[in-house]
Amino acid sequence: KGKKTDEGMMRFNDVIYALPALPFLIILAVTISNSIFLIVGFLMIFSWVGVAKVSRSMALQIKTRQYVEASKIMGQKDSKIIFKHIIPQLLPYTFASIAISVPAAITTEAGISFLGLGDPTFPTWGQILHDANTFGAAARGLWWWIVPPGLMIAITGLAFVFIGNALDTIINPRLKR
Protein backbone atom coordinates (compact mmCIF):
# COMPACT_ATOMS: atom_id res chain seq x y z
CA LYS A 1 0.00 0.00 0.00
CA GLY A 2 1.16 3.50 -0.82
CA LYS A 3 4.33 2.49 -2.67
CA LYS A 4 3.76 4.91 -5.57
CA THR A 5 2.86 7.75 -3.21
CA ASP A 6 5.92 7.01 -1.08
CA GLU A 7 8.17 6.85 -4.13
CA GLY A 8 6.78 10.13 -5.49
CA MET A 9 7.17 11.91 -2.17
CA MET A 10 10.74 10.67 -1.75
CA ARG A 11 11.69 11.83 -5.27
CA PHE A 12 10.18 15.26 -4.50
CA ASN A 13 12.15 15.23 -1.23
CA ASP A 14 15.34 14.39 -3.15
CA VAL A 15 14.78 17.29 -5.56
CA ILE A 16 14.29 19.79 -2.72
CA TYR A 17 17.27 18.28 -0.86
CA ALA A 18 19.51 18.70 -3.91
CA LEU A 19 18.71 22.39 -4.35
CA PRO A 20 21.16 24.78 -2.67
CA ALA A 21 19.10 26.86 -0.25
CA LEU A 22 21.44 29.82 0.27
CA PRO A 23 21.86 30.81 -3.41
CA PHE A 24 18.11 30.49 -3.91
CA LEU A 25 17.53 32.62 -0.82
CA ILE A 26 19.90 35.30 -2.12
CA ILE A 27 18.18 35.30 -5.53
CA LEU A 28 14.78 35.48 -3.80
CA ALA A 29 15.85 38.42 -1.64
CA VAL A 30 17.31 40.33 -4.58
CA THR A 31 14.60 39.69 -7.17
CA ILE A 32 11.26 39.14 -5.43
CA SER A 33 11.26 40.50 -1.89
CA ASN A 34 13.47 40.68 1.16
CA SER A 35 10.58 40.37 3.61
CA ILE A 36 11.53 38.55 6.81
CA PHE A 37 8.38 36.45 6.53
CA LEU A 38 9.26 35.34 3.00
CA ILE A 39 12.80 34.46 4.11
CA VAL A 40 11.51 32.44 7.08
CA GLY A 41 8.94 30.70 4.87
CA PHE A 42 11.63 29.83 2.34
CA LEU A 43 13.88 28.47 5.10
CA MET A 44 10.98 26.31 6.31
CA ILE A 45 10.49 24.91 2.81
CA PHE A 46 14.12 23.85 2.65
CA SER A 47 14.50 22.63 6.24
CA TRP A 48 11.89 19.85 6.36
CA VAL A 49 13.62 17.49 3.92
CA GLY A 50 16.16 15.99 6.32
CA VAL A 51 13.56 15.42 9.02
CA ALA A 52 11.21 13.85 6.46
CA LYS A 53 13.86 11.41 5.21
CA VAL A 54 14.81 10.22 8.68
CA SER A 55 11.17 10.11 9.84
CA ARG A 56 10.27 7.93 6.85
CA SER A 57 13.12 5.55 7.61
CA MET A 58 12.09 5.37 11.28
CA ALA A 59 8.44 4.79 10.32
CA LEU A 60 9.46 1.91 8.07
CA GLN A 61 11.42 0.38 10.96
CA ILE A 62 8.56 0.84 13.43
CA LYS A 63 6.15 -0.68 10.91
CA THR A 64 8.04 -3.99 11.08
CA ARG A 65 7.98 -4.29 14.88
CA GLN A 66 6.04 -7.12 16.44
CA TYR A 67 3.42 -5.02 18.20
CA VAL A 68 2.55 -3.30 14.92
CA GLU A 69 2.33 -6.67 13.17
CA ALA A 70 0.12 -7.91 16.02
CA SER A 71 -2.16 -4.89 15.58
CA LYS A 72 -2.48 -5.68 11.88
CA ILE A 73 -3.31 -9.31 12.61
CA MET A 74 -5.94 -8.19 15.15
CA GLY A 75 -7.58 -6.22 12.34
CA GLN A 76 -6.83 -2.66 13.40
CA LYS A 77 -7.18 -0.06 10.65
CA ASP A 78 -4.01 1.39 9.17
CA SER A 79 -4.99 4.87 10.38
CA LYS A 80 -5.32 3.63 13.97
CA ILE A 81 -1.94 1.88 13.77
CA ILE A 82 -0.36 5.04 12.41
CA PHE A 83 -1.84 7.31 15.11
CA LYS A 84 -1.45 4.85 17.99
CA HIS A 85 1.93 3.25 17.30
CA ILE A 86 3.95 5.11 14.67
CA ILE A 87 3.34 8.84 15.21
CA PRO A 88 3.92 8.73 19.00
CA GLN A 89 7.35 7.24 18.29
CA LEU A 90 8.17 9.83 15.60
CA LEU A 91 7.03 13.02 17.36
CA PRO A 92 9.85 13.24 19.93
CA TYR A 93 12.46 12.76 17.21
CA THR A 94 10.77 15.41 15.09
CA PHE A 95 10.75 17.93 17.94
CA ALA A 96 14.42 17.23 18.69
CA SER A 97 15.34 17.65 15.02
CA ILE A 98 13.47 20.92 14.77
CA ALA A 99 15.16 22.22 17.92
CA ILE A 100 18.57 21.33 16.51
CA SER A 101 17.84 22.87 13.09
CA VAL A 102 16.73 26.26 14.48
CA PRO A 103 20.34 27.54 14.90
CA ALA A 104 20.98 26.93 11.19
CA ALA A 105 17.92 28.99 10.30
CA ILE A 106 18.96 31.78 12.68
CA THR A 107 22.49 31.97 11.30
CA THR A 108 21.24 31.81 7.70
CA GLU A 109 18.85 34.70 8.29
CA ALA A 110 21.57 36.64 10.12
CA GLY A 111 23.94 36.01 7.21
CA ILE A 112 21.39 37.17 4.64
CA SER A 113 20.66 40.30 6.69
CA PHE A 114 24.36 40.97 7.28
CA LEU A 115 24.90 40.91 3.51
CA GLY A 116 22.26 43.63 3.25
CA LEU A 117 19.69 41.35 1.63
CA GLY A 118 17.39 41.08 4.63
CA ASP A 119 14.34 43.12 5.52
CA PRO A 120 15.67 46.55 6.63
CA THR A 121 12.37 47.38 8.34
CA PHE A 122 12.54 44.34 10.63
CA PRO A 123 15.19 44.48 13.38
CA THR A 124 17.23 41.28 13.46
CA TRP A 125 20.68 40.51 14.81
CA GLY A 126 21.96 40.23 11.26
CA GLN A 127 20.48 43.63 10.41
CA ILE A 128 22.18 45.15 13.47
CA LEU A 129 25.51 43.66 12.36
CA HIS A 130 24.91 44.96 8.82
CA ASP A 131 24.24 48.47 10.13
CA ALA A 132 27.31 48.26 12.37
CA ASN A 133 29.41 47.22 9.37
CA THR A 134 27.91 49.91 7.13
CA PHE A 135 28.62 52.70 9.61
CA GLY A 136 32.12 51.43 10.54
CA ALA A 137 31.41 50.42 14.12
CA ALA A 138 34.50 48.19 14.30
CA ALA A 139 36.83 50.88 12.95
CA ARG A 140 35.40 53.42 15.39
CA GLY A 141 35.67 51.06 18.38
CA LEU A 142 31.91 50.76 18.88
CA TRP A 143 32.10 47.14 20.05
CA TRP A 144 28.62 47.27 21.63
CA TRP A 145 27.13 47.26 18.12
CA ILE A 146 29.00 44.06 17.24
CA VAL A 147 29.52 41.91 20.33
CA PRO A 148 25.94 41.71 21.74
CA PRO A 149 24.26 40.58 18.47
CA GLY A 150 27.06 38.09 17.84
CA LEU A 151 26.80 36.75 21.38
CA MET A 152 23.02 36.50 21.17
CA ILE A 153 23.23 34.53 17.92
CA ALA A 154 25.73 32.16 19.53
CA ILE A 155 23.82 31.84 22.84
CA THR A 156 20.47 31.28 21.12
CA GLY A 157 21.98 28.69 18.79
CA LEU A 158 23.66 26.94 21.70
CA ALA A 159 20.41 26.98 23.71
CA PHE A 160 18.53 25.27 20.88
CA VAL A 161 21.31 22.69 20.50
CA PHE A 162 21.06 21.96 24.24
CA ILE A 163 17.27 21.65 23.95
CA GLY A 164 17.70 19.29 21.00
CA ASN A 165 20.26 17.20 22.87
CA ALA A 166 18.04 17.02 25.94
CA LEU A 167 15.09 15.91 23.82
CA ASP A 168 17.33 13.37 22.09
CA THR A 169 18.43 11.98 25.46
CA ILE A 170 14.81 11.72 26.59
CA ILE A 171 13.81 10.05 23.33
CA ASN A 172 16.77 7.68 23.15
CA PRO A 173 17.22 6.17 26.61
CA ARG A 174 20.31 4.34 25.34
CA LEU A 175 22.07 7.71 25.17
CA LYS A 176 21.58 8.27 28.91
CA ARG A 177 24.74 7.79 30.93
PDB file of C-alpha atoms in Angstrom:
ATOM      1  CA  LYS A   1       0.000   0.000   0.000  1.00  0.00           C
ATOM      2  CA  GLY A   2       1.161   3.497  -0.823  1.00  0.00           C
ATOM      3  CA  LYS A   3       4.332   2.492  -2.668  1.00  0.00           C
ATOM      4  CA  LYS A   4       3.760   4.906  -5.567  1.00  0.00           C
ATOM      5  CA  THR A   5       2.862   7.752  -3.211  1.00  0.00           C
ATOM      6  CA  ASP A   6       5.920   7.011  -1.075  1.00  0.00           C
ATOM      7  CA  GLU A   7       8.166   6.852  -4.126  1.00  0.00           C
ATOM      8  CA  GLY A   8       6.781  10.134  -5.493  1.00  0.00           C
ATOM      9  CA  MET A   9       7.169  11.913  -2.167  1.00  0.00           C
ATOM     10  CA  MET A  10      10.739  10.669  -1.754  1.00  0.00           C
ATOM     11  CA  ARG A  11      11.694  11.830  -5.271  1.00  0.00           C
ATOM     12  CA  PHE A  12      10.184  15.259  -4.500  1.00  0.00           C
ATOM     13  CA  ASN A  13      12.151  15.230  -1.228  1.00  0.00           C
ATOM     14  CA  ASP A  14      15.344  14.392  -3.152  1.00  0.00           C
ATOM     15  CA  VAL A  15      14.780  17.286  -5.564  1.00  0.00           C
ATOM     16  CA  ILE A  16      14.289  19.791  -2.720  1.00  0.00           C
ATOM     17  CA  TYR A  17      17.274  18.281  -0.856  1.00  0.00           C
ATOM     18  CA  ALA A  18      19.513  18.699  -3.912  1.00  0.00           C
ATOM     19  CA  LEU A  19      18.713  22.395  -4.347  1.00  0.00           C
ATOM     20  CA  PRO A  20      21.159  24.780  -2.667  1.00  0.00           C
ATOM     21  CA  ALA A  21      19.099  26.861  -0.249  1.00  0.00           C
ATOM     22  CA  LEU A  22      21.435  29.821   0.267  1.00  0.00           C
ATOM     23  CA  PRO A  23      21.863  30.806  -3.408  1.00  0.00           C
ATOM     24  CA  PHE A  24      18.105  30.494  -3.909  1.00  0.00           C
ATOM     25  CA  LEU A  25      17.529  32.619  -0.816  1.00  0.00           C
ATOM     26  CA  ILE A  26      19.896  35.299  -2.119  1.00  0.00           C
ATOM     27  CA  ILE A  27      18.178  35.297  -5.528  1.00  0.00           C
ATOM     28  CA  LEU A  28      14.777  35.482  -3.804  1.00  0.00           C
ATOM     29  CA  ALA A  29      15.845  38.422  -1.637  1.00  0.00           C
ATOM     30  CA  VAL A  30      17.313  40.329  -4.583  1.00  0.00           C
ATOM     31  CA  THR A  31      14.601  39.691  -7.169  1.00  0.00           C
ATOM     32  CA  ILE A  32      11.262  39.143  -5.430  1.00  0.00           C
ATOM     33  CA  SER A  33      11.265  40.496  -1.887  1.00  0.00           C
ATOM     34  CA  ASN A  34      13.474  40.684   1.158  1.00  0.00           C
ATOM     35  CA  SER A  35      10.580  40.366   3.608  1.00  0.00           C
ATOM     36  CA  ILE A  36      11.532  38.546   6.808  1.00  0.00           C
ATOM     37  CA  PHE A  37       8.380  36.448   6.532  1.00  0.00           C
ATOM     38  CA  LEU A  38       9.262  35.341   3.003  1.00  0.00           C
ATOM     39  CA  ILE A  39      12.798  34.460   4.108  1.00  0.00           C
ATOM     40  CA  VAL A  40      11.506  32.437   7.081  1.00  0.00           C
ATOM     41  CA  GLY A  41       8.940  30.702   4.866  1.00  0.00           C
ATOM     42  CA  PHE A  42      11.632  29.834   2.342  1.00  0.00           C
ATOM     43  CA  LEU A  43      13.882  28.468   5.101  1.00  0.00           C
ATOM     44  CA  MET A  44      10.984  26.314   6.312  1.00  0.00           C
ATOM     45  CA  ILE A  45      10.487  24.914   2.808  1.00  0.00           C
ATOM     46  CA  PHE A  46      14.121  23.851   2.650  1.00  0.00           C
ATOM     47  CA  SER A  47      14.496  22.633   6.244  1.00  0.00           C
ATOM     48  CA  TRP A  48      11.891  19.853   6.355  1.00  0.00           C
ATOM     49  CA  VAL A  49      13.615  17.487   3.923  1.00  0.00           C
ATOM     50  CA  GLY A  50      16.162  15.989   6.317  1.00  0.00           C
ATOM     51  CA  VAL A  51      13.557  15.416   9.016  1.00  0.00           C
ATOM     52  CA  ALA A  52      11.208  13.848   6.459  1.00  0.00           C
ATOM     53  CA  LYS A  53      13.859  11.413   5.211  1.00  0.00           C
ATOM     54  CA  VAL A  54      14.808  10.215   8.682  1.00  0.00           C
ATOM     55  CA  SER A  55      11.167  10.106   9.838  1.00  0.00           C
ATOM     56  CA  ARG A  56      10.267   7.925   6.852  1.00  0.00           C
ATOM     57  CA  SER A  57      13.118   5.549   7.609  1.00  0.00           C
ATOM     58  CA  MET A  58      12.085   5.375  11.285  1.00  0.00           C
ATOM     59  CA  ALA A  59       8.442   4.790  10.324  1.00  0.00           C
ATOM     60  CA  LEU A  60       9.460   1.911   8.069  1.00  0.00           C
ATOM     61  CA  GLN A  61      11.421   0.377  10.964  1.00  0.00           C
ATOM     62  CA  ILE A  62       8.558   0.838  13.430  1.00  0.00           C
ATOM     63  CA  LYS A  63       6.150  -0.676  10.912  1.00  0.00           C
ATOM     64  CA  THR A  64       8.041  -3.993  11.077  1.00  0.00           C
ATOM     65  CA  ARG A  65       7.982  -4.285  14.876  1.00  0.00           C
ATOM     66  CA  GLN A  66       6.037  -7.122  16.438  1.00  0.00           C
ATOM     67  CA  TYR A  67       3.416  -5.020  18.202  1.00  0.00           C
ATOM     68  CA  VAL A  68       2.553  -3.297  14.920  1.00  0.00           C
ATOM     69  CA  GLU A  69       2.334  -6.666  13.170  1.00  0.00           C
ATOM     70  CA  ALA A  70       0.115  -7.912  16.018  1.00  0.00           C
ATOM     71  CA  SER A  71      -2.158  -4.890  15.583  1.00  0.00           C
ATOM     72  CA  LYS A  72      -2.478  -5.683  11.875  1.00  0.00           C
ATOM     73  CA  ILE A  73      -3.310  -9.314  12.614  1.00  0.00           C
ATOM     74  CA  MET A  74      -5.939  -8.187  15.147  1.00  0.00           C
ATOM     75  CA  GLY A  75      -7.577  -6.218  12.343  1.00  0.00           C
ATOM     76  CA  GLN A  76      -6.829  -2.657  13.399  1.00  0.00           C
ATOM     77  CA  LYS A  77      -7.177  -0.061  10.650  1.00  0.00           C
ATOM     78  CA  ASP A  78      -4.010   1.389   9.172  1.00  0.00           C
ATOM     79  CA  SER A  79      -4.991   4.866  10.380  1.00  0.00           C
ATOM     80  CA  LYS A  80      -5.321   3.627  13.969  1.00  0.00           C
ATOM     81  CA  ILE A  81      -1.943   1.875  13.770  1.00  0.00           C
ATOM     82  CA  ILE A  82      -0.364   5.044  12.410  1.00  0.00           C
ATOM     83  CA  PHE A  83      -1.844   7.308  15.107  1.00  0.00           C
ATOM     84  CA  LYS A  84      -1.451   4.853  17.986  1.00  0.00           C
ATOM     85  CA  HIS A  85       1.930   3.253  17.298  1.00  0.00           C
ATOM     86  CA  ILE A  86       3.947   5.109  14.672  1.00  0.00           C
ATOM     87  CA  ILE A  87       3.339   8.839  15.207  1.00  0.00           C
ATOM     88  CA  PRO A  88       3.923   8.731  18.997  1.00  0.00           C
ATOM     89  CA  GLN A  89       7.352   7.239  18.289  1.00  0.00           C
ATOM     90  CA  LEU A  90       8.166   9.828  15.599  1.00  0.00           C
ATOM     91  CA  LEU A  91       7.032  13.016  17.359  1.00  0.00           C
ATOM     92  CA  PRO A  92       9.846  13.244  19.931  1.00  0.00           C
ATOM     93  CA  TYR A  93      12.462  12.764  17.215  1.00  0.00           C
ATOM     94  CA  THR A  94      10.775  15.406  15.090  1.00  0.00           C
ATOM     95  CA  PHE A  95      10.750  17.928  17.940  1.00  0.00           C
ATOM     96  CA  ALA A  96      14.420  17.228  18.693  1.00  0.00           C
ATOM     97  CA  SER A  97      15.345  17.647  15.025  1.00  0.00           C
ATOM     98  CA  ILE A  98      13.466  20.915  14.766  1.00  0.00           C
ATOM     99  CA  ALA A  99      15.162  22.223  17.917  1.00  0.00           C
ATOM    100  CA  ILE A 100      18.569  21.326  16.512  1.00  0.00           C
ATOM    101  CA  SER A 101      17.836  22.873  13.092  1.00  0.00           C
ATOM    102  CA  VAL A 102      16.729  26.259  14.482  1.00  0.00           C
ATOM    103  CA  PRO A 103      20.336  27.538  14.895  1.00  0.00           C
ATOM    104  CA  ALA A 104      20.983  26.932  11.194  1.00  0.00           C
ATOM    105  CA  ALA A 105      17.921  28.993  10.302  1.00  0.00           C
ATOM    106  CA  ILE A 106      18.959  31.783  12.680  1.00  0.00           C
ATOM    107  CA  THR A 107      22.491  31.975  11.304  1.00  0.00           C
ATOM    108  CA  THR A 108      21.242  31.807   7.705  1.00  0.00           C
ATOM    109  CA  GLU A 109      18.845  34.698   8.290  1.00  0.00           C
ATOM    110  CA  ALA A 110      21.573  36.638  10.116  1.00  0.00           C
ATOM    111  CA  GLY A 111      23.941  36.014   7.208  1.00  0.00           C
ATOM    112  CA  ILE A 112      21.388  37.168   4.637  1.00  0.00           C
ATOM    113  CA  SER A 113      20.659  40.300   6.691  1.00  0.00           C
ATOM    114  CA  PHE A 114      24.363  40.968   7.279  1.00  0.00           C
ATOM    115  CA  LEU A 115      24.905  40.911   3.514  1.00  0.00           C
ATOM    116  CA  GLY A 116      22.260  43.629   3.249  1.00  0.00           C
ATOM    117  CA  LEU A 117      19.695  41.346   1.629  1.00  0.00           C
ATOM    118  CA  GLY A 118      17.387  41.080   4.635  1.00  0.00           C
ATOM    119  CA  ASP A 119      14.341  43.123   5.518  1.00  0.00           C
ATOM    120  CA  PRO A 120      15.671  46.551   6.625  1.00  0.00           C
ATOM    121  CA  THR A 121      12.375  47.380   8.345  1.00  0.00           C
ATOM    122  CA  PHE A 122      12.542  44.341  10.631  1.00  0.00           C
ATOM    123  CA  PRO A 123      15.191  44.483  13.379  1.00  0.00           C
ATOM    124  CA  THR A 124      17.229  41.281  13.459  1.00  0.00           C
ATOM    125  CA  TRP A 125      20.676  40.509  14.810  1.00  0.00           C
ATOM    126  CA  GLY A 126      21.963  40.226  11.262  1.00  0.00           C
ATOM    127  CA  GLN A 127      20.483  43.629  10.410  1.00  0.00           C
ATOM    128  CA  ILE A 128      22.179  45.152  13.472  1.00  0.00           C
ATOM    129  CA  LEU A 129      25.508  43.661  12.356  1.00  0.00           C
ATOM    130  CA  HIS A 130      24.906  44.958   8.817  1.00  0.00           C
ATOM    131  CA  ASP A 131      24.236  48.467  10.133  1.00  0.00           C
ATOM    132  CA  ALA A 132      27.313  48.258  12.366  1.00  0.00           C
ATOM    133  CA  ASN A 133      29.406  47.220   9.366  1.00  0.00           C
ATOM    134  CA  THR A 134      27.909  49.910   7.125  1.00  0.00           C
ATOM    135  CA  PHE A 135      28.624  52.699   9.606  1.00  0.00           C
ATOM    136  CA  GLY A 136      32.116  51.434  10.540  1.00  0.00           C
ATOM    137  CA  ALA A 137      31.412  50.423  14.121  1.00  0.00           C
ATOM    138  CA  ALA A 138      34.496  48.187  14.299  1.00  0.00           C
ATOM    139  CA  ALA A 139      36.825  50.881  12.946  1.00  0.00           C
ATOM    140  CA  ARG A 140      35.405  53.422  15.392  1.00  0.00           C
ATOM    141  CA  GLY A 141      35.668  51.064  18.381  1.00  0.00           C
ATOM    142  CA  LEU A 142      31.912  50.764  18.878  1.00  0.00           C
ATOM    143  CA  TRP A 143      32.100  47.142  20.054  1.00  0.00           C
ATOM    144  CA  TRP A 144      28.619  47.274  21.634  1.00  0.00           C
ATOM    145  CA  TRP A 145      27.125  47.258  18.119  1.00  0.00           C
ATOM    146  CA  ILE A 146      28.995  44.061  17.242  1.00  0.00           C
ATOM    147  CA  VAL A 147      29.518  41.911  20.331  1.00  0.00           C
ATOM    148  CA  PRO A 148      25.944  41.709  21.737  1.00  0.00           C
ATOM    149  CA  PRO A 149      24.259  40.576  18.475  1.00  0.00           C
ATOM    150  CA  GLY A 150      27.065  38.086  17.842  1.00  0.00           C
ATOM    151  CA  LEU A 151      26.804  36.747  21.383  1.00  0.00           C
ATOM    152  CA  MET A 152      23.019  36.499  21.170  1.00  0.00           C
ATOM    153  CA  ILE A 153      23.228  34.535  17.915  1.00  0.00           C
ATOM    154  CA  ALA A 154      25.730  32.163  19.535  1.00  0.00           C
ATOM    155  CA  ILE A 155      23.822  31.838  22.839  1.00  0.00           C
ATOM    156  CA  THR A 156      20.472  31.275  21.122  1.00  0.00           C
ATOM    157  CA  GLY A 157      21.982  28.693  18.790  1.00  0.00           C
ATOM    158  CA  LEU A 158      23.655  26.941  21.704  1.00  0.00           C
ATOM    159  CA  ALA A 159      20.408  26.975  23.708  1.00  0.00           C
ATOM    160  CA  PHE A 160      18.531  25.266  20.879  1.00  0.00           C
ATOM    161  CA  VAL A 161      21.311  22.691  20.500  1.00  0.00           C
ATOM    162  CA  PHE A 162      21.061  21.955  24.244  1.00  0.00           C
ATOM    163  CA  ILE A 163      17.272  21.646  23.952  1.00  0.00           C
ATOM    164  CA  GLY A 164      17.697  19.288  21.004  1.00  0.00           C
ATOM    165  CA  ASN A 165      20.265  17.195  22.868  1.00  0.00           C
ATOM    166  CA  ALA A 166      18.035  17.020  25.944  1.00  0.00           C
ATOM    167  CA  LEU A 167      15.087  15.911  23.821  1.00  0.00           C
ATOM    168  CA  ASP A 168      17.325  13.369  22.089  1.00  0.00           C
ATOM    169  CA  THR A 169      18.434  11.981  25.461  1.00  0.00           C
ATOM    170  CA  ILE A 170      14.810  11.719  26.592  1.00  0.00           C
ATOM    171  CA  ILE A 171      13.805  10.050  23.334  1.00  0.00           C
ATOM    172  CA  ASN A 172      16.765   7.678  23.152  1.00  0.00           C
ATOM    173  CA  PRO A 173      17.215   6.168  26.606  1.00  0.00           C
ATOM    174  CA  ARG A 174      20.309   4.335  25.338  1.00  0.00           C
ATOM    175  CA  LEU A 175      22.065   7.708  25.174  1.00  0.00           C
ATOM    176  CA  LYS A 176      21.584   8.267  28.915  1.00  0.00           C
ATOM    177  CA  ARG A 177      24.742   7.791  30.935  1.00  0.00           C
TER     178      ARG A 177
END
